[in-house]
Coordinates of C-alpha atoms and ligand atoms in Angstrom, one line a residue:
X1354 CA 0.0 0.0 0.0
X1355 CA 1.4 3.4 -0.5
X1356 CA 2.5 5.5 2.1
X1357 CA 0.0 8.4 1.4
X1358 CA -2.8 5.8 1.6
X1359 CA -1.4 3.6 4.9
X1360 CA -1.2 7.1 6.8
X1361 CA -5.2 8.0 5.5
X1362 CA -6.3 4.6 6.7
X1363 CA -4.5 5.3 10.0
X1364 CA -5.9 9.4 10.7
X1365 CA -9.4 7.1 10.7
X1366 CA -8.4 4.2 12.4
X1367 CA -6.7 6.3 15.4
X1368 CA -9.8 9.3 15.3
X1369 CA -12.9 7.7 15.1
X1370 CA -16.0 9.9 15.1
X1371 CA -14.3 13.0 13.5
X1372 CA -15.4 13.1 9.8
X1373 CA -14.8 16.3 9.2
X1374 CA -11.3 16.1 10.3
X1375 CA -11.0 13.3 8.2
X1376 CA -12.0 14.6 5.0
X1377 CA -9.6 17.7 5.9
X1378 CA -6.9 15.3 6.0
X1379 CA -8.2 12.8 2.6
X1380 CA -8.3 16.1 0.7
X1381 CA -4.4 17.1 1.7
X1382 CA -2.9 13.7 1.2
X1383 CA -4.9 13.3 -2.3
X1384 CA -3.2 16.4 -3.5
X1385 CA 0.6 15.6 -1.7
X1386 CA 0.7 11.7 -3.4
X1387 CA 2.5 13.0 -6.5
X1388 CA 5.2 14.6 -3.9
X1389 CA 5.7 11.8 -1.3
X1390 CA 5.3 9.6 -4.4
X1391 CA 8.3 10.5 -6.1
X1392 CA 10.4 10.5 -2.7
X1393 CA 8.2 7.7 -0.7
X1394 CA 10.8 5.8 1.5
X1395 CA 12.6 9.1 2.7
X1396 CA 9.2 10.6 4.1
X1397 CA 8.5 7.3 4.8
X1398 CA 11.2 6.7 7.4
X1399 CA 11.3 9.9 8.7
X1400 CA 7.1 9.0 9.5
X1401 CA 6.6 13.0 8.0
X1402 CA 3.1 12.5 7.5
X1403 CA 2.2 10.8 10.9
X1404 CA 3.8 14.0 12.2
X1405 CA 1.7 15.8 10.5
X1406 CA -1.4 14.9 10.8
X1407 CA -1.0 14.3 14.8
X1408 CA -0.9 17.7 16.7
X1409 CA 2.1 18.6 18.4
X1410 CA -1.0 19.5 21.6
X1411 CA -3.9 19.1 22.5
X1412 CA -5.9 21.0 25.5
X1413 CA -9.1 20.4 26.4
X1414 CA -11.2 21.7 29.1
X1415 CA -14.1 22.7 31.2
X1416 CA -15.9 25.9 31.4
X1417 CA -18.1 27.0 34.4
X1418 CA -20.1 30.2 34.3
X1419 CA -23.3 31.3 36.2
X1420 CA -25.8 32.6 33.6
X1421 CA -28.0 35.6 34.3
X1422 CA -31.1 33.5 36.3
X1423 CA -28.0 32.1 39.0
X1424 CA -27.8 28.8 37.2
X1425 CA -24.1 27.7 37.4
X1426 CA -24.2 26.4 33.1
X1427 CA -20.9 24.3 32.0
X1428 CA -19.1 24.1 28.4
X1429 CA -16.3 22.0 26.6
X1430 CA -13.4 24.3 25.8
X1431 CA -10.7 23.7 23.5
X1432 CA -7.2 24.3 21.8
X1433 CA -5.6 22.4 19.3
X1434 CA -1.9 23.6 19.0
X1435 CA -0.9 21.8 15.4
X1436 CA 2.2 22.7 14.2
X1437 CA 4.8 25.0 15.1
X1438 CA 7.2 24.5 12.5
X1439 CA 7.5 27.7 10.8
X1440 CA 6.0 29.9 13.9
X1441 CA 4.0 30.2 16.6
X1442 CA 0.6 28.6 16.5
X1443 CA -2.1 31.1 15.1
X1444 CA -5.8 30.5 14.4
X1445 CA -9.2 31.7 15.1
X1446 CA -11.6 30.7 18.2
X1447 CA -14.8 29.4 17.4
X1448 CA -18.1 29.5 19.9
X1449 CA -20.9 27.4 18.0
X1450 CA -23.2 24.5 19.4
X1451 CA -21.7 22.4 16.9
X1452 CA -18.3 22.8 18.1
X1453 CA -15.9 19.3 18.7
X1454 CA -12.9 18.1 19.2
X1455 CA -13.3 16.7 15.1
X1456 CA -14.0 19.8 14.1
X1457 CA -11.5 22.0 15.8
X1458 CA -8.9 19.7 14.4
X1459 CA -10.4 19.6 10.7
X1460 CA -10.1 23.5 11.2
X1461 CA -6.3 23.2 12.8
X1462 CA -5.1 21.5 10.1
X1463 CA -6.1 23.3 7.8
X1464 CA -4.7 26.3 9.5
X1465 CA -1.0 24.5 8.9
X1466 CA -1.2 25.1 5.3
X1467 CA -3.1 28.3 5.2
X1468 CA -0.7 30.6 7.3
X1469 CA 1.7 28.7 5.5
X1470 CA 0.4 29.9 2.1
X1471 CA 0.7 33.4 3.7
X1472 CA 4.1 33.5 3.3
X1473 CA 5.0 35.1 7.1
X1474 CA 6.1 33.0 10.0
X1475 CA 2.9 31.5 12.1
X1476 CA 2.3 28.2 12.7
X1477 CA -1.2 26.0 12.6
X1478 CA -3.7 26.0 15.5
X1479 CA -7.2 26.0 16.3
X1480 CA -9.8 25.9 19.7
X1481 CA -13.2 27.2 20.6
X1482 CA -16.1 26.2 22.8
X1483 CA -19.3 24.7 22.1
X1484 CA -20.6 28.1 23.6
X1485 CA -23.2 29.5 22.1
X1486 CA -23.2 33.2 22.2
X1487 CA -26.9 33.5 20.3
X1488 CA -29.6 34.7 22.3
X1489 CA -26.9 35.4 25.4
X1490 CA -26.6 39.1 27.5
X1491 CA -23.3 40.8 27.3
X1492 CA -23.0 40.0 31.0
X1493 CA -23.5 36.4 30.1
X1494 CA -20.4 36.4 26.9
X1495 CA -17.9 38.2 29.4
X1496 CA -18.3 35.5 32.4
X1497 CA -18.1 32.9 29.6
X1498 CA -15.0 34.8 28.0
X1499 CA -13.7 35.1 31.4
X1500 CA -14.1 31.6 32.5
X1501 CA -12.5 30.4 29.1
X1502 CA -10.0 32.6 29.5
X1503 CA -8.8 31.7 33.1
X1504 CA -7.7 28.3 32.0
X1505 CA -6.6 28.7 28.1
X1506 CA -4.0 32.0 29.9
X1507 CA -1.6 29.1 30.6
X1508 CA -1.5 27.8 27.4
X1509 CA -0.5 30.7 24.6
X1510 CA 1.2 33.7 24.8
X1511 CA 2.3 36.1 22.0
X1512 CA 5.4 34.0 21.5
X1513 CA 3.8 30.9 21.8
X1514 CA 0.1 30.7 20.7
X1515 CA -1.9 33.3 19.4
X1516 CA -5.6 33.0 19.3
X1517 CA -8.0 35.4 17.3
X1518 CA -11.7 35.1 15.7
X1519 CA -13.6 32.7 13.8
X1520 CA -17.5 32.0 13.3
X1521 CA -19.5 33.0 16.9
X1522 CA -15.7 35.3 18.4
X1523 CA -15.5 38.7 16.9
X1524 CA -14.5 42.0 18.8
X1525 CA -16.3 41.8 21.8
X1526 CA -15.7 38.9 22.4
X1527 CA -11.6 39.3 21.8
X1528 CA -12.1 42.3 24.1
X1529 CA -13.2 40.4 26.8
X1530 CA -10.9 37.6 26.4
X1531 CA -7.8 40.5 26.0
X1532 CA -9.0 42.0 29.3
X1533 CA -8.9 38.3 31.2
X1534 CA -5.9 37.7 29.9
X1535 CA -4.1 40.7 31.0
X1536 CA -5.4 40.7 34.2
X1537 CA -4.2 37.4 35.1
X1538 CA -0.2 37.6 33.7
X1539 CA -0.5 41.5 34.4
X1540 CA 1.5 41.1 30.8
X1541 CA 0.3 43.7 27.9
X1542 CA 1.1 41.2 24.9
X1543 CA -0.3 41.1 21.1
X1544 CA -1.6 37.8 22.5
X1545 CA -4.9 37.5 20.8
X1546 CA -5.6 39.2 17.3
X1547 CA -8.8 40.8 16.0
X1548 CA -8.6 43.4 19.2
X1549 CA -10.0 46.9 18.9
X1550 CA -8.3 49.8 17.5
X1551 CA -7.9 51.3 21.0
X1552 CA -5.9 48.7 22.6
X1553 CA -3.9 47.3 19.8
X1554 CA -6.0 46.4 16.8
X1555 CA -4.9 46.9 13.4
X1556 CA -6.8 48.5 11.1
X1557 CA -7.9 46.6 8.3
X1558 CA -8.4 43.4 10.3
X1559 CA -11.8 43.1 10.3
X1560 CA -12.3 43.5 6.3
X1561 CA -9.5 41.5 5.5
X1562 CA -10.8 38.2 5.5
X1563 CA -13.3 39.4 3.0
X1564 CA -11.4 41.6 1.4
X1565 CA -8.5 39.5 0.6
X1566 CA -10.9 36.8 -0.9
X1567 CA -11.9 39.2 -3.6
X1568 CA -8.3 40.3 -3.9
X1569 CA -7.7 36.8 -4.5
X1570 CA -10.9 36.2 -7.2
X1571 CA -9.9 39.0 -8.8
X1572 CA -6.2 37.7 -9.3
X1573 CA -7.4 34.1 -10.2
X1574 CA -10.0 35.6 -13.0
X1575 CA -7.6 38.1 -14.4
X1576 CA -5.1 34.7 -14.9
X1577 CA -8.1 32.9 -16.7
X1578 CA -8.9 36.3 -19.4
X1579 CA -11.8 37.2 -16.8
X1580 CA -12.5 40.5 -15.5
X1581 CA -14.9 40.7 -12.3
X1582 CA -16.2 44.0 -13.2
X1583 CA -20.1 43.2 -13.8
X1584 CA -19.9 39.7 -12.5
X1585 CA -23.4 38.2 -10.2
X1586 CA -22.2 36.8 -7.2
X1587 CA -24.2 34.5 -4.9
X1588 CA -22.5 34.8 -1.2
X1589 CA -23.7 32.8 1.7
X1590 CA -23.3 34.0 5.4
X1591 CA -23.9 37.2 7.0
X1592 CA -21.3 37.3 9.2
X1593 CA -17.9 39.0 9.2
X1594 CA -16.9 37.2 6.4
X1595 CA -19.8 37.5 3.9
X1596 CA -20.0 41.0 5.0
X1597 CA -16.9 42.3 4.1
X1598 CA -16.5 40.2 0.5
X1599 CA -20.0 41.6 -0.6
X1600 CA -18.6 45.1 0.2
X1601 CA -15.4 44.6 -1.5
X1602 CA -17.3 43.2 -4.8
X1603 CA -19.1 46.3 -5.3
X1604 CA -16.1 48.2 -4.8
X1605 CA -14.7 46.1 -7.6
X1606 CA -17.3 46.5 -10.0
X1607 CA -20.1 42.9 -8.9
X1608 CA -23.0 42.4 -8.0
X1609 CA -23.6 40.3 -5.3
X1610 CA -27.1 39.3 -4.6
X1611 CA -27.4 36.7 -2.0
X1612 CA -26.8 36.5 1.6
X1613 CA -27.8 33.6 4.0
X1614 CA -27.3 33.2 7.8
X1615 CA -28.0 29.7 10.4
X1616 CA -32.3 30.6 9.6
X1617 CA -32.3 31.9 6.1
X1618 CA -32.0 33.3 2.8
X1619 CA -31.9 36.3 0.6
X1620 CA -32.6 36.9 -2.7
X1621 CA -31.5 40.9 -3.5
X1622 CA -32.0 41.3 -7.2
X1623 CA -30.8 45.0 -6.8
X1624 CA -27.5 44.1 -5.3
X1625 CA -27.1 43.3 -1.2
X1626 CA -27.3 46.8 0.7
X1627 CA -24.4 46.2 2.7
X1628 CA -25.4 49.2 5.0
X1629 CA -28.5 47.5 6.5
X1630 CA -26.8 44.2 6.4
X1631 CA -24.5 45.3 8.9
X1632 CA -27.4 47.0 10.9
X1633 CA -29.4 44.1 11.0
X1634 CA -26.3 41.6 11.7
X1635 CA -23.3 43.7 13.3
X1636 CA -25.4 45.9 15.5
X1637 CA -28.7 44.4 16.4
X1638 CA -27.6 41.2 15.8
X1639 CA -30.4 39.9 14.7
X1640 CA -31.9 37.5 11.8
X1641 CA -32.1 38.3 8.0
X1642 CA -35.8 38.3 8.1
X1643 CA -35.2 42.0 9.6
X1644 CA -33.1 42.6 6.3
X1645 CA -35.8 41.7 3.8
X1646 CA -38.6 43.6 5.7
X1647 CA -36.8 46.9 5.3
X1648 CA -36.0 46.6 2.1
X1649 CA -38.9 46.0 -0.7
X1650 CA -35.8 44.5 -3.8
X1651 CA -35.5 41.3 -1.6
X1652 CA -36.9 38.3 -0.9
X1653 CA -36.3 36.1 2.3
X1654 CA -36.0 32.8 2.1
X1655 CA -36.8 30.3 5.7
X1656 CA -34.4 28.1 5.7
X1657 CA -36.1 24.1 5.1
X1658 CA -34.0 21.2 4.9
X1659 CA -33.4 19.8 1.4
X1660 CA -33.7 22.9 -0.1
X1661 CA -30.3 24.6 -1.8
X1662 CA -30.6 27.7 -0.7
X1663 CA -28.3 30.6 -2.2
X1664 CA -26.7 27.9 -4.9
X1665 CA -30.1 28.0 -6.6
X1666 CA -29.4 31.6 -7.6
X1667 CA -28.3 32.3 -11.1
X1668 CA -24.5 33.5 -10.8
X1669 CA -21.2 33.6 -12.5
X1670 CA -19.2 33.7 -9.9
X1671 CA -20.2 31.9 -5.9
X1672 CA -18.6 32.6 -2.5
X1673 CA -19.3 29.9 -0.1
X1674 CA -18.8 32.3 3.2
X1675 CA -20.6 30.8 6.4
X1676 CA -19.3 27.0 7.5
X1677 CA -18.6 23.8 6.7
X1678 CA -20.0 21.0 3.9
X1679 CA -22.4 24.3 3.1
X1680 CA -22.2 23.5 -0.6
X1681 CA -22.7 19.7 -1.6
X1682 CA -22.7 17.9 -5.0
X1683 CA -26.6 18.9 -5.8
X1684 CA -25.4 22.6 -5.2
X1685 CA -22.5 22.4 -7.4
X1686 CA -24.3 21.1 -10.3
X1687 CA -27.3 24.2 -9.5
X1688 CA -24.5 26.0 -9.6
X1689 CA -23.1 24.4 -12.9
X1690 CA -26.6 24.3 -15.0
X1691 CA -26.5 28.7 -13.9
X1692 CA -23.6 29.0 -15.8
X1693 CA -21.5 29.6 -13.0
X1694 CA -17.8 29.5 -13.6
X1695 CA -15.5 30.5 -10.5
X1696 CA -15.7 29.5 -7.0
X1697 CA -14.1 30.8 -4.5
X1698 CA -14.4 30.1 -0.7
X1699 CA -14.2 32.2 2.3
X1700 CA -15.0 30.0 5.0
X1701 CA -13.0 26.8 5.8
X1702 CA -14.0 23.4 3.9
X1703 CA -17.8 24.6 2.5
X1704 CA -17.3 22.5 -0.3
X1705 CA -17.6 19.1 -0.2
X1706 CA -14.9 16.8 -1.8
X1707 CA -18.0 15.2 -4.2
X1708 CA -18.8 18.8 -5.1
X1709 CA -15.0 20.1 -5.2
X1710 CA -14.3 17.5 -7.9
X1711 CA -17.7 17.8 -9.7
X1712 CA -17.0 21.4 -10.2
X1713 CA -13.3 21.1 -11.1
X1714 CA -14.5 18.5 -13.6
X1715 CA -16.8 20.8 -14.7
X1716 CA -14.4 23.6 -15.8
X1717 CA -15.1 25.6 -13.3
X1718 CA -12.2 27.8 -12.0
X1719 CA -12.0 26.5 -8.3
X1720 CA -10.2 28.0 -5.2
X1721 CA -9.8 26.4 -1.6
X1722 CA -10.3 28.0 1.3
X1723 CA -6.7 27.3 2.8
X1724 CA -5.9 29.8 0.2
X1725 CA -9.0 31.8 -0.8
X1726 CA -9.7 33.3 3.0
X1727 CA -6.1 33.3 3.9
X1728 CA -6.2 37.5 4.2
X1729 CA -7.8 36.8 7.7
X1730 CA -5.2 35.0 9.5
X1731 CA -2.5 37.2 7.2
X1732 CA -3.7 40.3 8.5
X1733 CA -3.5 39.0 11.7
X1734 CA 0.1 38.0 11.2
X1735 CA 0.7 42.1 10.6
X1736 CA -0.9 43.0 13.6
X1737 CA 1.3 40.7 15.5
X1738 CA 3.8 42.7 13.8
X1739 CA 2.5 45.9 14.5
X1740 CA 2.3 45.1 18.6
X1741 CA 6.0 43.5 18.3
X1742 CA 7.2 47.2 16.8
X1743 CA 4.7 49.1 19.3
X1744 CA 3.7 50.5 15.9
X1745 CA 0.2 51.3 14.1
X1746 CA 0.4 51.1 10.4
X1747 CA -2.2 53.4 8.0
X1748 CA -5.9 51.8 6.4
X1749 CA -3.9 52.0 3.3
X1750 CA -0.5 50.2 4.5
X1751 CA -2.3 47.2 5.5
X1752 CA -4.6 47.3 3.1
X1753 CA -2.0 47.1 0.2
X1754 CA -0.1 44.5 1.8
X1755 CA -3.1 42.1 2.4
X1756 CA -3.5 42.9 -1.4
X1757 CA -0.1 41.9 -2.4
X1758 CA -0.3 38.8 -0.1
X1759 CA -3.8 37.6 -1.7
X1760 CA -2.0 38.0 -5.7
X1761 CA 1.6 36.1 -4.2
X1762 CA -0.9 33.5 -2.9
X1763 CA -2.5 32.8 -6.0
X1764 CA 0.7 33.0 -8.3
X1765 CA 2.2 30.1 -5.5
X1766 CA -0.6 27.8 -5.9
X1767 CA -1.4 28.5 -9.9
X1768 CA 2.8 27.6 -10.5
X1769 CA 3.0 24.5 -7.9
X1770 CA -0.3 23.3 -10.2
X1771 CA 1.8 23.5 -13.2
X1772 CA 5.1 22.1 -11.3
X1773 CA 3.5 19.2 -10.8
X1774 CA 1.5 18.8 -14.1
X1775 CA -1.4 19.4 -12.5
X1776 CA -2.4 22.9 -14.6
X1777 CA -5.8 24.6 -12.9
X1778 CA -5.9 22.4 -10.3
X1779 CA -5.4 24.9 -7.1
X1780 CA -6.4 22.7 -4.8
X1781 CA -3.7 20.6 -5.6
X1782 CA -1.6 23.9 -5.7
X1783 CA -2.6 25.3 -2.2
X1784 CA -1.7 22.0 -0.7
X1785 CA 1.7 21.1 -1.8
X1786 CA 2.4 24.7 -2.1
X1787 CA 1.5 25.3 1.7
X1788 CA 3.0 21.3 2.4
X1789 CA 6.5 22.0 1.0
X1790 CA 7.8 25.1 3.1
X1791 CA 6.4 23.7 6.3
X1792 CA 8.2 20.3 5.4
X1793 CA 10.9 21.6 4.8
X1794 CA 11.1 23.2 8.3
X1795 CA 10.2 20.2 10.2
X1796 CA 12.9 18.2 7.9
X1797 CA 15.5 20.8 9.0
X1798 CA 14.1 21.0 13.1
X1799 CA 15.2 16.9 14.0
X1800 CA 12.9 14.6 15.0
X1801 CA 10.6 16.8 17.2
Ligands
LIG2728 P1 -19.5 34.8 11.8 O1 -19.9 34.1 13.1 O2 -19.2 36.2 11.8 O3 -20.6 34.5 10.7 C1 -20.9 33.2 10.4 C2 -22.1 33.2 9.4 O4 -22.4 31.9 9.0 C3 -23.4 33.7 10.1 O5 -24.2 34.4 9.2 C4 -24.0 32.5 10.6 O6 -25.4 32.6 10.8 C5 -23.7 31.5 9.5 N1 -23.5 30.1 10.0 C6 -22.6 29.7 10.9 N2 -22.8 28.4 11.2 C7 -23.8 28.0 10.4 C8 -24.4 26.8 10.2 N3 -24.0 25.7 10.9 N4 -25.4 26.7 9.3 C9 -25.8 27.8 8.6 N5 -25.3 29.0 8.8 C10 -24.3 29.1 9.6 O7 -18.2 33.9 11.3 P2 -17.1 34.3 10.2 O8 -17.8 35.1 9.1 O9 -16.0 34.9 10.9 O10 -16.8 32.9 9.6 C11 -17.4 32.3 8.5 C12 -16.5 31.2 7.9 O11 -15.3 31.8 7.5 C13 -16.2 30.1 8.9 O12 -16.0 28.9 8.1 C14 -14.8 30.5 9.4 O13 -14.0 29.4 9.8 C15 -14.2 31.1 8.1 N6 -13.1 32.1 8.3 C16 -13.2 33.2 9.1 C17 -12.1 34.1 9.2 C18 -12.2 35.3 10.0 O14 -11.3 36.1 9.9 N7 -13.3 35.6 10.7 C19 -10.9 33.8 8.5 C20 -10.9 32.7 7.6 C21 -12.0 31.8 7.5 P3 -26.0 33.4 12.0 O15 -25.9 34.8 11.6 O16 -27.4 32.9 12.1 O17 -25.2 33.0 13.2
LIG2729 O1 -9.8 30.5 9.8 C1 -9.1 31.5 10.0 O2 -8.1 31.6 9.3 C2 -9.5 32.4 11.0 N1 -10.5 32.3 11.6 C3 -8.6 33.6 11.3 C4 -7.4 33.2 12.2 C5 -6.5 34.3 12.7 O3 -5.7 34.0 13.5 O4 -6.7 35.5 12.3

């Protein structure tokens, strides 16, 4: 059996329950056979891909907090520090009902390759809660913060871990976990990113997961004779992500039309008013419904199972943006039959691997995740930087460099696809791309 395939069969064997982290790791391996093929009994001996796929630690805890009626409530916590070889871990925190250990290491993983794709020096990590900040006081988030906070102190640091956002952690919640933190180590660290302007933010953070996926569309259609300018889009989410990519379309010339969050759809045939989207979601934090009944253009959608949602939508161009396995094999040939041709995604795995390969098959210009939403964790890398120099850099400065990141990224995926004759392929690309550098690191750290 080879290698690539005796290392799949034992990620199952060893993790059972955790699909998701599974199909993480099948769609990696798939794309790194033609590398370990070609030097199979060196990566082999030196059991690189065990390595890999087994993170360096685990920590996994419990979270007591008294809710606002006195009732003492408890929660699973988690961080899953993956790899370290090329800097210290980095990833988001994410507090959803659905969260596992599976899933946090499905996102961890992934994480490896992504900040590796970034080109700067952070290494893979993950954690989160299955906390579920919806329908919960402010008072409630901060003694939840606070309680997660007061055993996850011990674990990162700004030199060692570094913890930001992900779907259900945005700014107040990285405030309040930035507060617990310093109040325990009395230690005023860039330990957490995603933090507000006033203590240590960097501007630009908060767009730039959005922002650099349409950086990165942009790049991958002007490569393939496509221009953007006048493009439909169908998005789903609402949340930070979603937000900020339908912004950054318009300012590019699309139209994006579609929006979706955890209860429903819209339909926005005039373009999405990003303006009340952020009202209704940002502010009042409330569902889309609120969209669609102040503004007469759209239609809202309840969500029904079996239905397909946003991927029913003619479009040319789709950007899965909310959460996993969101876009499955009957989306992608919706999708296909619209006459969509590019899809790029901003949240991590939304694709399936039936639907990934269905749409590649199809002709349709395809980029991962690892590499598509990459500008989030990136950005975060230069606020790291920014703290270390006790420096703020301008809108602009970080701006462009998230740009110049997002067109690198692409041009080291699109020539690791040729490399390795696999032309168009970027998921192929991402991977080894993001595989080599980190490789090559733990190659050169010893057996650690
Ligand atoms: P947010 O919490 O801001 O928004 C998530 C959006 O997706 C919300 O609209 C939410 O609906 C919807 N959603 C979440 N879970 C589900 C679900 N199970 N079913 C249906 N809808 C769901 O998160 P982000 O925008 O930050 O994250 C979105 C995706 O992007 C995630 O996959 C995340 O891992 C990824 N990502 C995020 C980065 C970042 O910098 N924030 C960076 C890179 C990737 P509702 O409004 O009802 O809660
Ligand atoms: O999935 C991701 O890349 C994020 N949630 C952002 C991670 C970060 O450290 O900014």
């Amino acid at each position: 059996m080879s290698y690539v395939d005796e290392v799949y069969d034992l990620v199952v064997a060893k993790n059972p329950a955790q699909p998701e982290f599974h199909q993480a790791v099948k769609e990696v391996l798939e794309s790194l056979r033609v590398v370990i093929e070609a030097d199979e009994d060196a990566y082999r001996k030196e059991a690189l891909l065990e390595r890999l796929t087994v993170p360096e630690r685990i920590v996994q805890f419990r979270i007591p907090w008294v809710d606002d009626k006195g009732q003492v409530q408890v929660n699973n916590g988690f961080r899953v520090q993956f790899n370290s070889a090329i800097g210290p871990y980095k990833g988001g925190l994410r507090f959803h009902p659905s969260v596992n250990l599976g899933i946090i290491k499905f996102l961890g993983f992934e994480q490896i390759f992504k900040n590796s794709l970034t080109g700067l020096p952070i290494g893979g990590g993950k954690g989160g809660s299955d906390f579920d900040p919806k329908g919960k006081s402010d008072r409630e988030v901060m003694a939840f913060c606070q309680s997660f906070m007061t055993e996850l102190y011990r674990h990162i640091g700004a030199d060692t871990d570094v913890p930001a956002g992900d779907i259900g952690v945005g700014g107040r919640e990285i405030g309040f976990l930035f507060g617990q933190y310093k109040r325990i180590r009395n230690q005023y660290e860039g330990v957490l990113t995603g933090k507000g302007l006033t203590y240590g933010g960097s501007l630009a953070r908060t767009e730039a997961t959005g922002y650099g996926l349409l950086y990165l569309t942009e790049e991958m259609l002007k490569c393939n004779g496509k221009d953007i300018a006048g493009k439909t889009i169908a998005v789903s989410g609402a949340g930070n992500v979603a937000i900020y990519a339908i912004q950054k379309a318009q300012q590019l010339g699309a139209k994006p039309v579609t929006c979706s969050d955890s209860t429903g759809w819209i339909y926005d045939p005039e373009g999405i008013d990003v303006a009340l989207l952020k009202e209704v979601k940002e502010v009042k934090r409330a569902r889309l419904s609120e969209y669609a009944a102040a503004r007469s253009s759209a239609e809202y959608h309840e969500k029904k199972a079996g239905e397909h949602g946003v991927w029913t939508v003619k479009c040319d161009i789709a950007l899965p943006c909310a959460t996993q396995n969101e876009l499955d094999l009957e989306d992608a040939k919706a999708l296909v039959g619209n006459g969509c041709f590019a899809v790029a995604e901003g949240a991590n795995m939304p694709t399936t691997l039936e639907a990934t390969e269905y749409l590649q098959k199809s002709g349709v210009l395809f980029c991962p995740g690892k590499a598509s939403n990459a500008g989030g964790v990136a950005t975060s890398a230069l606020e790291m930087s920014q703290n270390s120099e006790r420096l703020s850099w301008t809108f602009e400065e970080v701006d462009s460099k998230l740009q110049q990141i997002m067109v690198n990224i692409f041009h080291n995926l699109d020539e690791a696809s040729k490399k390795y004759g696999m032309e168009g392929d970027y998921v192929a690309g991402a991977n080894i791309a993001g595989f080599l550098k980190v490789a090559t690191a733990m190659k050169a750290q010893g057996i650690v």
